[in-house]
mmCIF file of C-alpha atoms in Angstrom:
data_model
loop_
_atom_site.group_PDB
_atom_site.id
_atom_site.type_symbol
_atom_site.label_atom_id
_atom_site.label_comp_id
_atom_site.label_asym_id
_atom_site.label_seq_id
_atom_site.Cartn_x
_atom_site.Cartn_y
_atom_site.Cartn_z
ATOM 1 C CA MET M 1 2.149 -21.185 -4.548
ATOM 2 C CA ILE M 2 -1.332 -19.715 -5.056
ATOM 3 C CA LEU M 3 -1.196 -16.294 -6.729
ATOM 4 C CA HIS M 4 -2.887 -14.381 -3.919
ATOM 5 C CA ASP M 5 -0.313 -15.708 -1.459
ATOM 6 C CA LEU M 6 2.155 -13.261 -3.006
ATOM 7 C CA ILE M 7 0.821 -10.701 -0.526
ATOM 8 C CA ALA M 8 0.101 -11.751 3.063
ATOM 9 C CA TYR M 9 -3.483 -11.526 4.298
ATOM 10 C CA ASP M 10 -2.683 -9.029 7.067
ATOM 11 C CA THR M 11 -0.778 -6.848 4.598
ATOM 12 C CA LEU M 12 -3.734 -6.849 2.208
ATOM 13 C CA ARG M 13 -6.049 -5.832 5.031
ATOM 14 C CA LEU M 14 -3.771 -2.945 5.895
ATOM 15 C CA ILE M 15 -3.484 -1.915 2.238
ATOM 16 C CA TRP M 16 -7.262 -1.844 1.901
ATOM 17 C CA TRP M 17 -7.614 0.215 5.063
ATOM 18 C CA VAL M 18 -5.242 2.753 3.505
ATOM 19 C CA LEU M 19 -7.087 2.607 0.178
ATOM 20 C CA LEU M 20 -10.409 3.194 1.911
ATOM 21 C CA GLY M 21 -8.910 6.293 3.520
ATOM 22 C CA VAL M 22 -7.532 7.446 0.167
ATOM 23 C CA LEU M 23 -10.926 7.091 -1.498
ATOM 24 C CA LEU M 24 -12.757 8.924 1.298
ATOM 25 C CA ILE M 25 -10.187 11.723 1.294
ATOM 26 C CA GLY M 26 -10.374 11.797 -2.508
ATOM 27 C CA PHE M 27 -14.135 12.299 -2.305
ATOM 28 C CA ALA M 28 -13.805 15.011 0.346
ATOM 29 C CA VAL M 29 -11.152 16.899 -1.631
ATOM 30 C CA MET M 30 -12.467 16.448 -5.179
ATOM 31 C CA ASP M 31 -16.224 16.624 -4.618
ATOM 32 C CA GLY M 32 -15.778 18.805 -1.534
ATOM 33 C CA PHE M 33 -15.277 22.021 -3.472
ATOM 34 C CA ASP M 34 -18.386 21.217 -5.536
ATOM 35 C CA LEU M 35 -20.440 20.947 -2.353
ATOM 36 C CA GLY M 36 -18.759 24.034 -0.906
ATOM 37 C CA THR M 37 -19.497 26.020 -4.056
ATOM 38 C CA GLN M 38 -23.156 25.016 -3.847
ATOM 39 C CA ILE M 39 -23.273 26.147 -0.215
ATOM 40 C CA LEU M 40 -21.854 29.528 -1.213
ATOM 41 C CA LEU M 41 -24.017 29.993 -4.307
ATOM 42 C CA PRO M 42 -26.769 32.166 -2.755
ATOM 43 C CA PHE M 43 -24.250 34.362 -0.956
ATOM 44 C CA VAL M 44 -21.386 35.089 -3.362
ATOM 45 C CA ALA M 45 -23.594 35.864 -6.388
ATOM 46 C CA GLU M 46 -26.029 38.778 -6.413
ATOM 47 C CA ASN M 47 -27.522 38.491 -9.899
ATOM 48 C CA ASP M 48 -28.361 35.804 -12.422
ATOM 49 C CA LEU M 49 -25.153 36.170 -14.431
ATOM 50 C CA GLU M 50 -22.995 35.852 -11.320
ATOM 51 C CA ARG M 51 -24.934 32.765 -10.227
ATOM 52 C CA ARG M 52 -24.383 31.223 -13.656
ATOM 53 C CA VAL M 53 -20.664 31.943 -13.310
ATOM 54 C CA VAL M 54 -20.613 30.123 -9.966
ATOM 55 C CA ILE M 55 -22.562 27.171 -11.368
ATOM 56 C CA ASN M 56 -20.277 26.905 -14.404
ATOM 57 C CA ALA M 57 -17.247 26.878 -12.124
ATOM 58 C CA VAL M 58 -18.233 23.335 -11.061
ATOM 59 C CA GLY M 59 -20.773 22.301 -13.704
ATOM 60 C CA PRO M 60 -18.268 20.606 -16.070
ATOM 61 C CA VAL M 61 -16.444 18.621 -13.367
ATOM 62 C CA TRP M 62 -18.890 17.604 -10.634
ATOM 63 C CA GLU M 63 -19.884 14.313 -12.300
ATOM 64 C CA GLY M 64 -16.271 13.173 -12.520
ATOM 65 C CA ASN M 65 -15.618 14.250 -8.946
ATOM 66 C CA GLN M 66 -18.557 12.189 -7.696
ATOM 67 C CA VAL M 67 -16.827 9.061 -9.013
ATOM 68 C CA TRP M 68 -14.787 9.105 -5.790
ATOM 69 C CA LEU M 69 -17.991 8.613 -3.785
ATOM 70 C CA ILE M 70 -18.957 5.639 -5.949
ATOM 71 C CA LEU M 71 -15.465 4.168 -5.604
ATOM 72 C CA GLY M 72 -15.623 4.564 -1.825
ATOM 73 C CA GLY M 73 -18.998 2.835 -1.609
ATOM 74 C CA GLY M 74 -17.803 0.053 -3.909
ATOM 75 C CA ALA M 75 -14.654 -0.457 -1.852
ATOM 76 C CA ILE M 76 -16.683 -0.774 1.348
ATOM 77 C CA PHE M 77 -19.031 -3.283 -0.319
ATOM 78 C CA ALA M 78 -16.262 -5.478 -1.726
ATOM 79 C CA ALA M 79 -13.492 -5.189 0.864
ATOM 80 C CA TRP M 80 -15.441 -4.684 4.117
ATOM 81 C CA PRO M 81 -18.839 -6.481 3.823
ATOM 82 C CA PRO M 82 -19.797 -6.233 7.537
ATOM 83 C CA LEU M 83 -19.029 -2.506 7.498
ATOM 84 C CA TYR M 84 -21.215 -2.092 4.420
ATOM 85 C CA ALA M 85 -24.036 -4.106 5.994
ATOM 86 C CA VAL M 86 -24.031 -2.194 9.275
ATOM 87 C CA SER M 87 -23.494 1.321 7.965
ATOM 88 C CA PHE M 88 -25.824 1.176 4.961
ATOM 89 C CA SER M 89 -28.616 -0.400 7.013
ATOM 90 C CA GLY M 90 -28.151 1.363 10.350
ATOM 91 C CA PHE M 91 -27.662 4.749 8.682
ATOM 92 C CA TYR M 92 -30.355 4.062 6.098
ATOM 93 C CA LEU M 93 -32.381 7.233 6.714
ATOM 94 C CA ALA M 94 -29.237 9.356 6.789
ATOM 95 C CA MET M 95 -28.063 7.751 3.538
ATOM 96 C CA PHE M 96 -31.446 8.393 1.962
ATOM 97 C CA LEU M 97 -31.270 12.035 3.031
ATOM 98 C CA ILE M 98 -27.818 12.381 1.438
ATOM 99 C CA LEU M 99 -29.018 10.687 -1.739
ATOM 100 C CA PHE M 100 -32.047 12.962 -1.981
ATOM 101 C CA ALA M 101 -29.840 16.026 -1.570
ATOM 102 C CA LEU M 102 -27.319 14.799 -4.134
ATOM 103 C CA ILE M 103 -30.112 14.246 -6.655
ATOM 104 C CA LEU M 104 -30.894 17.964 -6.443
ATOM 105 C CA ARG M 105 -27.497 18.767 -7.963
ATOM 106 C CA PRO M 106 -27.860 17.298 -11.474
ATOM 107 C CA VAL M 107 -31.524 18.277 -11.629
ATOM 108 C CA GLY M 108 -30.716 21.815 -10.545
ATOM 109 C CA PHE M 109 -27.870 22.178 -13.032
ATOM 110 C CA LYS M 110 -29.937 20.864 -15.938
ATOM 111 C CA TYR M 111 -33.265 22.563 -15.255
ATOM 112 C CA ARG M 112 -32.274 25.911 -13.757
ATOM 113 C CA SER M 113 -31.765 27.665 -17.089
ATOM 114 C CA LYS M 114 -34.703 26.040 -18.873
ATOM 115 C CA ARG M 115 -36.842 29.028 -17.893
ATOM 116 C CA GLU M 116 -35.883 32.659 -17.404
ATOM 117 C CA GLY M 117 -38.319 33.460 -14.605
ATOM 118 C CA PRO M 118 -36.509 34.786 -11.498
ATOM 119 C CA GLY M 119 -38.671 32.695 -9.169
ATOM 120 C CA TRP M 120 -37.899 29.512 -11.090
ATOM 121 C CA ARG M 121 -34.161 30.130 -11.076
ATOM 122 C CA ALA M 122 -34.071 31.290 -7.452
ATOM 123 C CA GLY M 123 -35.862 28.103 -6.423
ATOM 124 C CA TRP M 124 -33.281 25.924 -8.120
ATOM 125 C CA ASP M 125 -30.469 28.037 -6.637
ATOM 126 C CA TRP M 126 -31.716 27.238 -3.145
ATOM 127 C CA GLY M 127 -32.160 23.617 -4.208
ATOM 128 C CA LEU M 128 -28.483 23.532 -5.169
ATOM 129 C CA PHE M 129 -27.653 25.110 -1.802
ATOM 130 C CA VAL M 130 -29.537 22.312 -0.013
ATOM 131 C CA GLY M 131 -27.804 19.774 -2.275
ATOM 132 C CA GLY M 132 -24.457 21.041 -0.997
ATOM 133 C CA LEU M 133 -25.264 21.704 2.656
ATOM 134 C CA VAL M 134 -27.115 18.499 3.550
ATOM 135 C CA PRO M 135 -24.479 15.969 2.376
ATOM 136 C CA ALA M 136 -21.701 17.994 4.009
ATOM 137 C CA LEU M 137 -23.594 18.183 7.298
ATOM 138 C CA VAL M 138 -24.869 14.582 7.395
ATOM 139 C CA VAL M 139 -21.503 13.031 6.508
ATOM 140 C CA GLY M 140 -19.877 15.021 9.321
ATOM 141 C CA VAL M 141 -22.618 13.959 11.735
ATOM 142 C CA ALA M 142 -22.025 10.328 10.708
ATOM 143 C CA VAL M 143 -18.289 10.630 11.465
ATOM 144 C CA GLY M 144 -19.112 12.106 14.874
ATOM 145 C CA ASN M 145 -21.385 9.165 15.649
ATOM 146 C CA VAL M 146 -18.741 6.677 14.516
ATOM 147 C CA LEU M 147 -16.294 8.184 17.021
ATOM 148 C CA ARG M 148 -18.911 7.816 19.788
ATOM 149 C CA GLY M 149 -19.848 4.285 18.720
ATOM 150 C CA VAL M 150 -22.798 2.975 16.731
ATOM 151 C CA PRO M 151 -25.574 0.892 18.363
ATOM 152 C CA PHE M 152 -25.160 -2.448 16.567
ATOM 153 C CA ARG M 153 -24.269 -5.974 17.657
ATOM 154 C CA PHE M 154 -23.752 -9.504 16.376
ATOM 155 C CA ASP M 155 -25.409 -12.576 17.847
ATOM 156 C CA ASP M 156 -23.690 -15.979 18.064
ATOM 157 C CA ALA M 157 -24.880 -16.800 14.532
ATOM 158 C CA MET M 158 -23.184 -13.621 13.243
ATOM 159 C CA ARG M 159 -26.495 -11.961 12.466
ATOM 160 C CA ILE M 160 -26.352 -8.164 12.638
ATOM 161 C CA PHE M 161 -28.800 -6.209 14.797
ATOM 162 C CA TYR M 162 -29.022 -2.417 14.771
ATOM 163 C CA ASP M 163 -30.498 -1.126 18.030
ATOM 164 C CA GLY M 164 -30.890 2.489 16.962
ATOM 165 C CA THR M 165 -34.335 4.027 16.687
ATOM 166 C CA THR M 166 -34.696 7.235 14.701
ATOM 167 C CA LEU M 167 -32.606 9.598 12.601
ATOM 168 C CA PHE M 168 -32.814 12.220 15.346
ATOM 169 C CA GLU M 169 -30.741 10.164 17.804
ATOM 170 C CA LEU M 170 -27.792 10.727 15.480
ATOM 171 C CA LEU M 171 -28.108 14.483 16.107
ATOM 172 C CA ASN M 172 -26.294 14.471 19.439
ATOM 173 C CA PRO M 173 -24.135 17.475 20.392
ATOM 174 C CA PHE M 174 -20.729 15.984 19.504
ATOM 175 C CA ALA M 175 -21.979 14.655 16.168
ATOM 176 C CA LEU M 176 -23.494 18.042 15.336
ATOM 177 C CA LEU M 177 -20.122 19.644 16.083
ATOM 178 C CA ALA M 178 -18.509 17.205 13.655
ATOM 179 C CA GLY M 179 -21.169 18.123 11.108
ATOM 180 C CA LEU M 180 -20.407 21.827 11.502
ATOM 181 C CA ILE M 181 -16.697 21.107 10.995
ATOM 182 C CA SER M 182 -17.554 19.333 7.751
ATOM 183 C CA VAL M 183 -19.720 22.224 6.526
ATOM 184 C CA ALA M 184 -17.116 24.867 7.431
ATOM 185 C CA MET M 185 -14.304 22.798 5.911
ATOM 186 C CA LEU M 186 -16.050 22.268 2.577
ATOM 187 C CA THR M 187 -17.230 25.888 2.471
ATOM 188 C CA MET M 188 -13.584 26.933 2.844
ATOM 189 C CA HIS M 189 -12.622 24.533 0.046
ATOM 190 C CA GLY M 190 -15.404 25.796 -2.226
ATOM 191 C CA ALA M 191 -14.394 29.408 -1.611
ATOM 192 C CA ALA M 192 -10.799 28.642 -2.588
ATOM 193 C CA TRP M 193 -12.059 26.983 -5.785
ATOM 194 C CA LEU M 194 -14.199 30.016 -6.638
ATOM 195 C CA MET M 195 -11.214 32.304 -6.100
ATOM 196 C CA LEU M 196 -9.294 30.173 -8.608
ATOM 197 C CA LYS M 197 -12.094 29.923 -11.190
ATOM 198 C CA THR M 198 -13.846 33.316 -11.036
ATOM 199 C CA SER M 199 -12.983 36.994 -11.033
ATOM 200 C CA GLY M 200 -14.508 40.314 -10.026
ATOM 201 C CA PRO M 201 -17.200 40.584 -7.342
ATOM 202 C CA VAL M 202 -17.739 36.825 -7.087
ATOM 203 C CA GLU M 203 -14.066 36.240 -6.346
ATOM 204 C CA THR M 204 -14.025 39.076 -3.804
ATOM 205 C CA ARG M 205 -17.063 37.757 -1.937
ATOM 206 C CA ALA M 206 -15.737 34.181 -2.053
ATOM 207 C CA ARG M 207 -12.520 35.428 -0.465
ATOM 208 C CA GLY M 208 -14.396 36.971 2.455
ATOM 209 C CA TYR M 209 -16.579 33.946 3.091
ATOM 210 C CA GLY M 210 -13.598 31.619 2.625
ATOM 211 C CA ILE M 211 -11.476 33.378 5.247
ATOM 212 C CA SER M 212 -14.339 33.187 7.754
ATOM 213 C CA ALA M 213 -14.983 29.511 6.966
ATOM 214 C CA ALA M 214 -11.280 28.653 7.273
ATOM 215 C CA LEU M 215 -10.943 30.312 10.675
ATOM 216 C CA LEU M 216 -14.155 28.634 11.830
ATOM 217 C CA THR M 217 -12.834 25.258 10.635
ATOM 218 C CA ALA M 218 -9.673 25.622 12.741
ATOM 219 C CA ILE M 219 -11.623 26.728 15.828
ATOM 220 C CA LEU M 220 -14.231 23.954 15.591
ATOM 221 C CA TYR M 221 -11.596 21.297 14.877
ATOM 222 C CA ALA M 222 -9.610 22.322 17.953
ATOM 223 C CA LEU M 223 -12.806 22.296 20.035
ATOM 224 C CA ALA M 224 -13.691 18.813 18.770
ATOM 225 C CA GLY M 225 -10.230 17.542 19.726
ATOM 226 C CA ILE M 226 -10.619 18.876 23.269
ATOM 227 C CA TRP M 227 -14.118 17.408 23.519
ATOM 228 C CA LEU M 228 -12.874 14.050 22.200
ATOM 229 C CA TRP M 229 -10.154 14.014 24.849
ATOM 230 C CA LEU M 230 -12.326 15.062 27.794
ATOM 231 C CA GLY M 231 -15.825 13.867 26.995
ATOM 232 C CA VAL M 232 -15.866 10.994 24.474
ATOM 233 C CA ASP M 233 -14.672 7.522 25.439
ATOM 234 C CA GLY M 234 -12.567 5.622 22.921
ATOM 235 C CA TYR M 235 -12.151 1.918 22.201
ATOM 236 C CA ALA M 236 -9.155 -0.398 22.569
ATOM 237 C CA VAL M 237 -8.628 -4.100 21.877
ATOM 238 C CA THR M 238 -7.537 -5.893 25.078
ATOM 239 C CA SER M 239 -7.120 -9.449 23.771
ATOM 240 C CA THR M 240 -4.491 -10.933 21.475
ATOM 241 C CA VAL M 241 -4.891 -9.527 17.968
ATOM 242 C CA VAL M 242 -4.922 -12.097 15.168
ATOM 243 C CA THR M 243 -4.169 -10.112 12.035
ATOM 244 C CA ASP M 244 -4.298 -12.919 9.459
ATOM 245 C CA GLY M 245 -7.166 -15.087 10.684
ATOM 246 C CA PRO M 246 -10.763 -15.463 9.429
ATOM 247 C CA SER M 247 -12.990 -12.441 9.838
ATOM 248 C CA ASN M 248 -14.883 -12.876 13.108
ATOM 249 C CA PRO M 249 -15.642 -9.665 15.036
ATOM 250 C CA LEU M 250 -16.635 -11.638 18.148
ATOM 251 C CA ALA M 251 -13.214 -13.273 18.550
ATOM 252 C CA LYS M 252 -11.758 -10.412 20.598
ATOM 253 C CA SER M 253 -12.206 -8.397 23.772
ATOM 254 C CA VAL M 254 -12.647 -4.614 23.718
ATOM 255 C CA GLU M 255 -12.583 -2.006 26.461
ATOM 256 C CA VAL M 256 -14.137 1.460 26.395
ATOM 257 C CA ALA M 257 -11.943 4.012 28.127
ATOM 258 C CA ALA M 258 -11.422 7.753 28.312
ATOM 259 C CA GLY M 259 -8.622 8.985 26.062
ATOM 260 C CA ALA M 260 -8.375 5.682 24.153
ATOM 261 C CA TRP M 261 -8.657 7.488 20.812
ATOM 262 C CA PHE M 262 -5.354 9.242 21.570
ATOM 263 C CA ARG M 263 -3.291 6.142 22.368
ATOM 264 C CA ASN M 264 -2.078 5.724 18.779
ATOM 265 C CA TYR M 265 -0.698 9.254 18.835
ATOM 266 C CA GLU M 266 1.103 8.561 22.111
ATOM 267 C CA ALA M 267 2.591 5.348 20.726
ATOM 268 C CA HIS M 268 3.466 6.772 17.303
ATOM 269 C CA PRO M 269 4.249 10.509 17.502
ATOM 270 C CA TRP M 270 4.698 10.756 13.713
ATOM 271 C CA MET M 271 0.920 10.449 13.426
ATOM 272 C CA MET M 272 0.646 13.959 14.869
ATOM 273 C CA VAL M 273 1.321 15.210 11.337
ATOM 274 C CA ALA M 274 -2.351 14.598 10.501
ATOM 275 C CA PRO M 275 -3.976 16.730 13.250
ATOM 276 C CA ALA M 276 -1.241 19.338 12.743
ATOM 277 C CA LEU M 277 -2.293 19.656 9.094
ATOM 278 C CA GLY M 278 -5.939 19.687 10.156
ATOM 279 C CA LEU M 279 -5.297 22.640 12.456
ATOM 280 C CA ALA M 280 -2.651 24.580 10.521
ATOM 281 C CA GLY M 281 -4.093 23.980 7.033
ATOM 282 C CA PRO M 282 -7.186 26.184 7.469
ATOM 283 C CA LEU M 283 -5.104 28.959 9.029
ATOM 284 C CA ILE M 284 -2.669 28.862 6.110
ATOM 285 C CA ALA M 285 -5.583 28.789 3.661
ATOM 286 C CA ALA M 286 -7.091 31.863 5.352
ATOM 287 C CA GLY M 287 -3.813 33.733 5.033
ATOM 288 C CA LEU M 288 -3.430 32.815 1.372
ATOM 289 C CA MET M 289 -7.011 33.856 0.647
ATOM 290 C CA ALA M 290 -6.326 37.218 2.284
ATOM 291 C CA LEU M 291 -3.378 37.585 -0.106
ATOM 292 C CA GLY M 292 -5.558 36.669 -3.089
ATOM 293 C CA ARG M 293 -3.694 33.434 -3.840
ATOM 294 C CA GLY M 294 -6.618 31.213 -4.774
ATOM 295 C CA GLY M 295 -4.594 28.317 -6.199
ATOM 296 C CA LEU M 296 -2.341 28.007 -3.166
ATOM 297 C CA ALA M 297 -5.342 28.460 -0.866
ATOM 298 C CA LEU M 298 -7.035 25.533 -2.626
ATOM 299 C CA LEU M 299 -3.929 23.412 -2.038
ATOM 300 C CA ALA M 300 -3.825 24.415 1.639
ATOM 301 C CA SER M 301 -7.511 23.672 2.137
ATOM 302 C CA GLY M 302 -7.022 20.297 0.454
ATOM 303 C CA LEU M 303 -4.175 19.518 2.843
ATOM 304 C CA SER M 304 -6.346 20.513 5.783
ATOM 305 C CA ILE M 305 -9.080 18.136 4.582
ATOM 306 C CA PHE M 306 -6.468 15.400 4.309
ATOM 307 C CA GLY M 307 -5.305 16.122 7.853
ATOM 308 C CA ILE M 308 -8.778 16.247 9.386
ATOM 309 C CA VAL M 309 -10.007 13.034 7.754
ATOM 310 C CA ALA M 310 -6.723 11.183 8.299
ATOM 311 C CA SER M 311 -6.612 12.202 11.974
ATOM 312 C CA VAL M 312 -9.902 10.374 12.550
ATOM 313 C CA GLY M 313 -8.708 7.216 10.805
ATOM 314 C CA LEU M 314 -5.365 7.180 12.618
ATOM 315 C CA ALA M 315 -7.005 7.774 15.991
ATOM 316 C CA MET M 316 -9.437 4.890 15.496
ATOM 317 C CA PHE M 317 -7.031 2.322 14.021
ATOM 318 C CA PRO M 318 -7.539 -0.636 14.006
ATOM 319 C CA PHE M 319 -11.258 0.112 14.519
ATOM 320 C CA ILE M 320 -13.357 1.040 11.508
ATOM 321 C CA LEU M 321 -16.778 0.954 13.206
ATOM 322 C CA PRO M 322 -17.019 0.639 17.015
ATOM 323 C CA SER M 323 -20.182 -0.655 18.686
ATOM 324 C CA SER M 324 -21.667 1.313 21.559
ATOM 325 C CA VAL M 325 -23.984 -1.482 22.764
ATOM 326 C CA ASP M 326 -21.570 -4.428 22.510
ATOM 327 C CA PRO M 327 -17.926 -3.293 22.207
ATOM 328 C CA ARG M 328 -16.858 -6.845 21.351
ATOM 329 C CA SER M 329 -18.910 -6.579 18.132
ATOM 330 C CA SER M 330 -16.878 -3.575 16.982
ATOM 331 C CA LEU M 331 -15.441 -3.947 13.505
ATOM 332 C CA THR M 332 -11.690 -3.678 13.049
ATOM 333 C CA VAL M 333 -9.261 -3.860 10.148
ATOM 334 C CA TRP M 334 -8.340 -7.406 11.184
ATOM 335 C CA ASP M 335 -11.795 -8.986 11.577
ATOM 336 C CA ALA M 336 -14.192 -7.289 9.136
ATOM 337 C CA SER M 337 -12.619 -7.806 5.715
ATOM 338 C CA SER M 338 -13.393 -10.027 2.754
ATOM 339 C CA SER M 339 -11.376 -13.150 2.054
ATOM 340 C CA HIS M 340 -7.694 -13.187 1.130
ATOM 341 C CA MET M 341 -8.507 -13.954 -2.518
ATOM 342 C CA THR M 342 -11.160 -11.227 -2.788
ATOM 343 C CA LEU M 343 -8.846 -8.546 -1.401
ATOM 344 C CA PHE M 344 -6.072 -9.621 -3.798
ATOM 345 C CA VAL M 345 -8.308 -9.579 -6.886
ATOM 346 C CA MET M 346 -9.749 -6.214 -5.860
ATOM 347 C CA LEU M 347 -6.248 -4.822 -5.366
ATOM 348 C CA ALA M 348 -5.200 -6.012 -8.837
ATOM 349 C CA ALA M 349 -8.227 -4.250 -10.346
ATOM 350 C CA THR M 350 -7.459 -1.104 -8.358
ATOM 351 C CA VAL M 351 -3.838 -1.050 -9.512
ATOM 352 C CA ILE M 352 -5.082 -1.101 -13.109
ATOM 353 C CA PHE M 353 -8.054 1.270 -12.995
ATOM 354 C CA LEU M 354 -7.238 3.847 -10.302
ATOM 355 C CA PRO M 355 -4.276 5.293 -12.261
ATOM 356 C CA LEU M 356 -6.552 5.530 -15.329
ATOM 357 C CA ILE M 357 -9.119 7.497 -13.326
ATOM 358 C CA ILE M 358 -6.426 9.824 -11.978
ATOM 359 C CA ALA M 359 -4.930 10.310 -15.457
ATOM 360 C CA TYR M 360 -8.317 11.072 -17.013
ATOM 361 C CA THR M 361 -9.212 13.469 -14.201
ATOM 362 C CA THR M 362 -5.887 15.259 -14.640
ATOM 363 C CA TRP M 363 -6.507 15.595 -18.377
ATOM 364 C CA VAL M 364 -10.004 16.993 -17.822
ATOM 365 C CA TYR M 365 -8.776 19.646 -15.413
ATOM 366 C CA ARG M 366 -6.002 20.586 -17.802
ATOM 367 C CA VAL M 367 -8.510 21.065 -20.625
ATOM 368 C CA LEU M 368 -10.824 23.117 -18.396
ATOM 369 C CA TRP M 369 -8.028 25.188 -16.844
ATOM 370 C CA GLY M 370 -8.673 28.906 -16.485
ATOM 371 C CA LYS M 371 -11.353 31.200 -15.130
ATOM 372 C CA VAL M 372 -15.002 31.033 -16.151
ATOM 373 C CA ASP M 373 -15.708 33.610 -18.882
ATOM 374 C CA ALA M 374 -18.736 35.649 -17.775
ATOM 375 C CA ARG M 375 -18.943 37.391 -21.140
ATOM 376 C CA ALA M 376 -19.155 34.080 -22.998
ATOM 377 C CA ILE M 377 -21.999 33.001 -20.705
ATOM 378 C CA GLN M 378 -23.801 36.298 -21.234
ATOM 379 C CA ASP M 379 -23.430 36.098 -25.023
ATOM 380 C CA GLY M 380 -24.685 32.524 -25.099
ATOM 381 C CA ARG M 381 -21.455 31.112 -26.501
ATOM 382 C CA GLY M 382 -20.363 27.568 -25.641
ATOM 383 C CA HIS M 383 -22.336 25.050 -23.613
ATOM 384 C CA SER M 384 -22.686 26.901 -20.313
ATOM 385 C CA TYR M 385 -25.399 26.199 -17.755
#
């Protein structure tokens, strides 16, 4: 027996769909509070020392947190090549915009304190704000467009064609709502992190903004669910599903129908746990913030992120990228993966290295546990930003 036959092809495909979700949720939770903290920077800090406190709350950990983004991109490239080809080419301008914004983060952290001029530092503060807001907004907009369907298709030779035109067509009303959910959600998460890592006026202001962001997250998420039910058609496979055959997106039939994104929840009621967490999590986080429980609020906001992201994946399953111009070309878990051998080798590597990443991350957070010391920053002690 060949080694990779130890795990069936359809099982490997399902495992990699779960792993992709884990990596995307890991990025949203781990790097999410970095982005949320950057969004809050101009508003929770009123002087240079307070801004330095906010920056040092995420400065030592943001690089490690961004590893989850790299892992997610690598997983898409290796496990789902057609998904990588369509998304990274069709969303090229959006990806470039995210990359440009993310570049502002390390540059801002490193160069902000090189000069003491208030104009210089204020400029970099707003640069860090843009570096947090733009990725949060654009990623949410991308998810909204995925739910509506992306304008791509395959020809008979399996060549990919993207029929979209400009970046602005992605800014449709439903996608913008999804983008606002993402911004509110990560702002809530960043506020909870600042409550855990700071004290005094910064913590107090973060609490106020965090409660507002949490309530807004719950309201917008509920509104998006209603809109998805009433105004956004979903996708469903109507032909026989071959779960262990060669990857060929054109070997199926797909219908577009109202309410199709909710069929999985009707068939499997246990899946309702995800949207329940997405709706209740922000409300619980708001209550905990009001009580001054930053650590528990961070946990609640993390659970809400898990619920919101997972609810999208569960609603779409088995689709991972539907096509709005040729539904038959839509990519699913069963027809857009790499080969059996590739998925097995990738899984073996993941089993080895993912626990190491988690263990190292845990160790780093243990070493850096505690609130940021404003006095140490003011006195120039340590290696603060």
